[in-house]
Amino acid sequence: MTFREKTKEIRIGDRVIGGGNPILIQSMTNTKTEDVESTVRQIHMLEEAGCEIIRCAVPNMQAAEALREIKKRIHIPLVADIHFDYRLAIAAISNGADKIRINPGNIGAAERIRAVVEKAKEREIPIRVGVNSGSLEKPLLEKYGCVTAEAIVESALDKVRCIEQLGYDNLVISIKSSDVLMCARAHELIAKETDYPLHVGITESGTLFSGTIKSSVGLGIILYQGIGDTVRVSLTGDPVEEVKAAKRILKTLNLRKGGVEVVSCPTCGRTQIDLIGLAGQVETLVSGYDMDIKVAVMGCVVNGPGEAREADLGIAGGIGEGLLIRKGEIIRKVPEDGLLAALKQELDELQKAY
Ligand code: SF4
């Protein structure tokens, strides 16, 4: 893996990103922000899943005002997402947002951008300058002929310069495209041009299945180059799934420790137990443990014990039963219907000693 030069450190609430700090996981609520109860409930679920920064849409003044109450009841930094109306940005900052996300291109006249920047300065909160491939300015589209990685980068850097000229450099940048390769290319280009922290994600990536794949490929390419300070997996679905996917991506790239990893075989004609069902149950079971260990769920005694030996705990299926393996040692034979409970018992013991 290559590593980008350290980015500038930026404080968001009680967290610091950039400067070699761990990459933080973000998500976005999909409740009506002004519905404080539902929004707080969803944020608590996201916190529980591992979300470290949360963003809420602020499409109207009620939403901006709701931020004050939401902020009191959550434990992670709160980012307000604003489009078009600079007054919403100012109200969001007054109501305690730890960061705002704007696209200066759609905020309007220079005085409006200045008013937002002055307010952010007053509370010393960062501004995330967000540019999406879908909202590129006409002159850039004309210059490049179509949406390109270069055009996205130029658009983002223009906006950053516009805020810098107002005397503010407490900034984070996000550049997004639903085209995975274009998005990756744009990140490679912008990482050479600026040391502001980058919030990385593949936008509008799709449903749980295709969105997870697109995000994994895109974030994999970008993060593997040492680019990125916060991440969001954007899915059309429950945001809790976004957080789970982001955690798994960071863990796969060795950028995050913690959480049990399940290794399971694809099954074949030798499998004699319901391994697909069991692997799913094991995946759910281990999500309740915070140990940095590997659990193998293997279908047979041909490859099973060998693979399971590589793991901290393992199951190797037989005919209506399975072997339970701990650190390479076969502990006992367990009937198929008792394998999950037996594994749980082992996990509990490991957790006690962890
Ligand atoms: S571990 Fe056994 S059951 Fe699973 S795929 Fe390999 S050979 Fe087949």
XYZ file of C-alpha atoms and ligand atoms in Angstrom:
362
model
C 0.000 0.000 0.000
C 1.258 3.471 -0.781
C 0.702 6.280 1.665
C -0.273 9.818 0.967
C 1.580 12.574 2.755
C -0.189 13.426 5.982
C -3.229 15.608 5.478
C -4.074 18.670 7.517
C -5.639 17.911 10.904
C -9.235 19.058 11.195
C -11.360 18.859 14.344
C -14.996 17.750 14.022
C -16.663 17.944 17.430
C -14.521 15.803 19.716
C -12.850 13.890 16.864
C -9.843 14.796 14.796
C -9.401 13.670 11.210
C -6.401 13.976 8.896
C -2.787 14.102 9.983
C -2.512 10.335 10.114
C -5.452 9.907 12.516
C -7.622 6.807 11.949
C -10.063 6.973 9.055
C -13.503 7.597 10.540
C -16.783 6.063 9.393
C -19.625 8.373 8.503
C -23.220 7.778 7.615
C -26.277 9.880 6.961
C -29.702 9.638 8.528
C -32.688 9.048 6.251
C -35.339 10.215 8.707
C -36.905 13.650 8.505
C -34.384 15.652 10.524
C -37.153 17.723 12.115
C -38.600 14.472 13.516
C -36.191 14.555 16.435
C -37.328 11.287 18.045
C -36.890 9.208 14.880
C -33.627 10.907 13.977
C -32.088 10.421 17.425
C -33.278 6.791 17.464
C -31.617 6.139 14.121
C -28.396 7.891 15.159
C -28.232 5.721 18.303
C -28.580 2.605 16.131
C -25.836 3.885 13.851
C -23.570 4.698 16.812
C -24.130 1.169 18.091
C -23.137 -0.213 14.670
C -19.897 1.803 14.674
C -20.768 5.100 13.009
C -18.354 7.822 14.161
C -19.687 10.953 12.450
C -23.293 11.483 11.436
C -24.720 13.806 8.793
C -28.302 15.010 8.661
C -30.035 16.726 5.770
C -31.158 20.282 6.540
C -33.690 21.130 3.840
C -35.712 23.618 5.900
C -35.594 25.821 8.995
C -37.382 23.257 11.197
C -34.610 20.787 10.427
C -31.944 23.409 11.216
C -33.626 24.119 14.554
C -34.026 20.426 15.369
C -30.235 20.048 15.315
C -29.993 21.715 18.734
C -32.063 18.999 20.424
C -30.544 16.168 18.359
C -27.040 17.304 19.303
C -27.871 17.119 23.025
C -28.981 13.510 22.728
C -26.267 11.900 20.601
C -22.647 11.042 21.264
C -20.936 11.531 17.899
C -20.194 14.685 15.883
C -23.125 16.051 13.919
C -22.748 17.364 10.370
C -25.423 19.480 8.709
C -25.944 18.939 4.981
C -27.090 22.094 3.248
C -27.967 22.965 -0.310
C -29.142 26.229 -1.862
C -30.150 28.301 1.181
C -27.289 30.003 3.041
C -29.627 30.908 5.916
C -30.016 27.207 6.706
C -26.239 26.891 6.948
C -26.064 29.815 9.370
C -28.936 28.424 11.442
C -27.363 24.946 11.492
C -24.106 26.390 12.816
C -25.982 28.439 15.454
C -27.822 25.286 16.504
C -24.639 23.374 17.235
C -23.599 21.545 14.045
C -20.010 20.338 14.399
C -19.411 20.729 10.675
C -21.427 21.805 7.675
C -21.418 20.338 4.226
C -22.137 22.783 1.449
C -21.595 23.077 -2.261
C -20.634 26.748 -2.587
C -21.711 26.465 -6.228
C -25.353 26.253 -5.253
C -25.313 28.626 -2.274
C -25.482 31.642 -4.545
C -23.921 35.108 -4.438
C -20.500 35.748 -2.920
C -21.990 37.671 0.061
C -24.008 34.590 1.004
C -20.963 32.369 0.955
C -19.110 35.009 2.973
C -21.897 35.068 5.584
C -21.701 31.270 5.980
C -17.904 31.332 6.230
C -17.988 34.135 8.826
C -20.411 32.101 10.940
C -18.241 28.983 10.660
C -15.224 31.080 11.708
C -17.104 32.341 14.742
C -17.693 28.799 16.009
C -14.477 27.419 14.484
C -16.230 24.555 12.787
C -15.049 22.994 9.554
C -16.788 23.319 6.237
C -16.903 20.330 3.947
C -16.802 21.480 0.370
C -18.695 18.856 -1.546
C -18.747 18.473 -5.309
C -20.721 15.813 -7.156
C -20.178 14.902 -10.786
C -23.864 15.590 -11.379
C -23.594 19.229 -10.332
C -20.624 20.423 -12.384
C -20.768 24.023 -13.604
C -21.510 24.682 -17.257
C -18.165 26.401 -18.052
C -16.292 23.336 -16.790
C -18.498 21.001 -18.786
C -17.768 23.134 -21.852
C -14.040 23.220 -21.119
C -13.733 19.446 -20.688
C -16.509 18.461 -23.113
C -18.193 16.190 -20.541
C -17.881 15.147 -16.922
C -14.292 14.061 -16.275
C -12.160 13.436 -13.218
C -10.146 16.563 -14.074
C -13.318 18.671 -14.251
C -14.525 17.402 -10.848
C -11.155 18.228 -9.290
C -11.020 21.677 -10.852
C -14.518 22.425 -9.631
C -13.668 21.374 -6.061
C -10.397 23.299 -5.962
C -12.092 26.457 -7.337
C -14.542 26.328 -4.462
C -11.836 25.682 -1.913
C -9.912 28.722 -3.209
C -13.036 30.813 -2.975
C -13.332 29.996 0.750
C -9.601 30.392 1.345
C -9.843 33.900 -0.119
C -12.343 34.651 2.620
C -9.630 33.779 5.144
C -10.784 30.302 6.124
C -8.923 27.032 5.747
C -10.773 24.832 8.219
C -11.905 22.662 5.317
C -12.588 19.115 4.252
C -13.164 18.189 0.610
C -15.410 15.570 -0.939
C -15.584 14.804 -4.622
C -18.053 12.228 -5.715
C -19.113 10.354 -8.778
C -21.194 7.233 -9.218
C -18.674 6.169 -11.881
C -16.239 4.159 -9.779
C -13.167 4.541 -11.986
C -13.751 8.246 -12.561
C -14.187 8.720 -8.829
C -10.948 6.866 -8.093
C -9.074 8.890 -10.720
C -10.420 12.158 -9.322
C -9.180 11.217 -5.845
C -5.746 10.348 -7.189
C -5.582 13.747 -8.886
C -6.848 15.829 -5.990
C -4.620 14.082 -3.455
C -1.634 15.452 -5.393
C -3.046 18.975 -5.358
C -4.108 19.567 -1.785
C -3.466 18.459 1.779
C -6.998 19.069 3.017
C -8.587 15.895 4.431
C -10.759 14.017 1.975
C -14.125 12.485 2.727
C -14.328 9.508 0.392
C -17.313 7.676 -1.006
C -18.939 6.442 -4.178
C -22.130 8.397 -4.537
C -25.494 6.932 -5.558
C -23.849 3.542 -5.664
C -27.110 1.616 -5.513
C -28.860 -1.002 -3.437
C -27.357 -3.161 -0.710
C -25.920 -5.693 -3.170
C -24.616 -3.539 -6.032
C -23.863 -0.547 -3.814
C -21.700 -2.613 -1.498
C -19.764 -4.023 -4.442
C -19.291 -0.634 -6.140
C -18.289 1.014 -2.875
C -15.905 -1.802 -1.976
C -14.167 -1.628 -5.337
C -14.034 2.183 -5.386
C -13.031 2.681 -1.774
C -10.592 -0.204 -2.089
C -8.747 1.499 -4.950
C -8.748 4.897 -3.244
C -7.924 3.832 0.311
C -5.237 1.420 -0.854
C -3.327 4.438 -2.152
C -3.406 5.989 1.293
C -6.062 8.503 0.215
C -9.033 9.285 2.450
C -9.637 10.537 5.976
C -13.318 9.709 6.442
C -15.478 7.263 4.495
C -19.099 6.739 3.708
C -20.565 3.742 1.955
C -23.673 5.147 0.363
C -26.481 2.613 -0.056
C -30.137 2.749 -0.994
C -31.205 1.018 2.172
C -30.803 0.977 5.923
C -27.851 3.241 6.858
C -26.818 0.664 9.481
C -25.779 -1.506 6.518
C -23.599 1.382 5.272
C -21.717 1.402 8.554
C -21.312 -2.378 8.604
C -19.971 -2.334 5.039
C -17.593 0.558 5.766
C -16.209 -1.269 8.814
C -15.642 -4.401 6.778
C -13.902 -2.474 3.977
C -11.538 -0.762 6.425
C -10.834 -4.040 8.189
C -10.158 -5.842 4.912
C -7.602 -3.171 4.023
C -6.020 -3.486 7.477
C -6.966 0.110 8.207
C -9.052 -0.878 11.196
C -8.760 -3.502 13.896
C -11.485 -5.113 15.944
C -14.534 -7.168 15.161
C -14.643 -10.895 14.548
C -13.861 -11.956 10.992
C -15.790 -14.954 9.698
C -14.132 -17.152 7.107
C -16.452 -19.674 5.509
C -16.152 -22.080 2.615
C -18.346 -21.839 -0.471
C -19.750 -25.386 0.126
C -19.564 -28.167 -2.448
C -20.724 -31.724 -3.019
C -18.884 -32.839 0.122
C -20.896 -30.603 2.448
C -23.177 -32.670 4.691
C -24.550 -30.005 7.041
C -26.560 -26.826 6.414
C -23.401 -24.760 6.180
C -24.935 -21.785 4.378
C -27.511 -21.408 7.160
C -24.885 -21.938 9.852
C -22.432 -19.395 8.364
C -25.210 -16.775 8.312
C -26.086 -17.500 11.940
C -22.425 -17.337 12.932
C -22.025 -13.972 11.175
C -24.949 -12.592 13.199
C -23.656 -14.165 16.411
C -20.134 -12.726 16.142
C -21.360 -9.188 15.501
C -22.023 -9.028 19.247
C -18.338 -9.572 20.145
C -15.588 -6.990 19.933
C -12.549 -9.231 19.613
C -9.983 -9.088 16.835
C -10.190 -12.792 16.007
C -10.994 -15.086 13.109
C -13.723 -17.731 13.124
C -13.755 -20.359 10.360
C -16.933 -22.159 9.318
C -15.946 -24.991 6.995
C -18.100 -27.608 5.365
C -16.123 -30.797 5.564
C -13.288 -32.737 7.058
C -11.230 -32.645 3.828
C -10.206 -28.970 3.977
C -12.170 -27.974 7.056
C -9.806 -28.840 9.895
C -6.813 -27.421 8.024
C -8.526 -24.104 7.339
C -10.094 -23.976 10.772
C -6.648 -24.438 12.289
C -5.610 -21.076 10.841
C -8.412 -19.420 12.765
C -8.899 -18.757 16.477
C -12.086 -20.824 16.484
C -13.423 -23.113 13.832
C -16.118 -25.533 12.839
C -15.493 -28.334 10.345
C -18.684 -30.047 9.251
C -19.187 -33.830 9.121
C -22.298 -35.964 8.581
C -24.966 -34.339 10.741
C -22.281 -33.137 13.134
C -19.159 -30.998 13.227
C -15.773 -30.685 14.861
C -15.188 -27.700 17.099
C -11.627 -26.457 16.792
C -9.804 -23.948 19.000
C -6.401 -22.626 17.912
C -5.811 -25.685 15.785
C -6.871 -28.223 18.438
C -9.993 -30.318 17.982
C -11.936 -29.735 21.181
C -14.948 -31.932 20.586
C -17.505 -33.354 18.186
C -20.882 -31.618 18.361
C -24.218 -32.603 16.743
C -25.213 -30.222 13.944
C -28.034 -28.630 15.924
C -25.682 -27.811 18.804
C -22.835 -26.263 16.776
C -23.973 -22.644 17.094
C -24.491 -22.901 20.875
C -21.121 -24.607 21.277
C -19.422 -21.861 19.282
C -21.167 -19.224 21.406
C -19.865 -20.866 24.546
C -16.309 -20.730 23.174
C -16.717 -17.095 22.136
C -17.987 -16.183 25.613
C -14.959 -17.833 27.189
C -12.578 -16.100 24.813
C -14.282 -12.754 25.495
C -13.863 -13.217 29.266
C -10.140 -13.750 28.817
C -9.729 -11.067 26.132
S -14.246 -26.997 2.916
Fe -14.997 -28.994 2.240
S -17.186 -28.618 1.921
Fe -16.244 -26.630 1.971
S -15.855 -26.199 -0.178
Fe -13.975 -27.056 0.684
S -14.099 -29.236 0.209
Fe -16.174 -28.405 -0.059
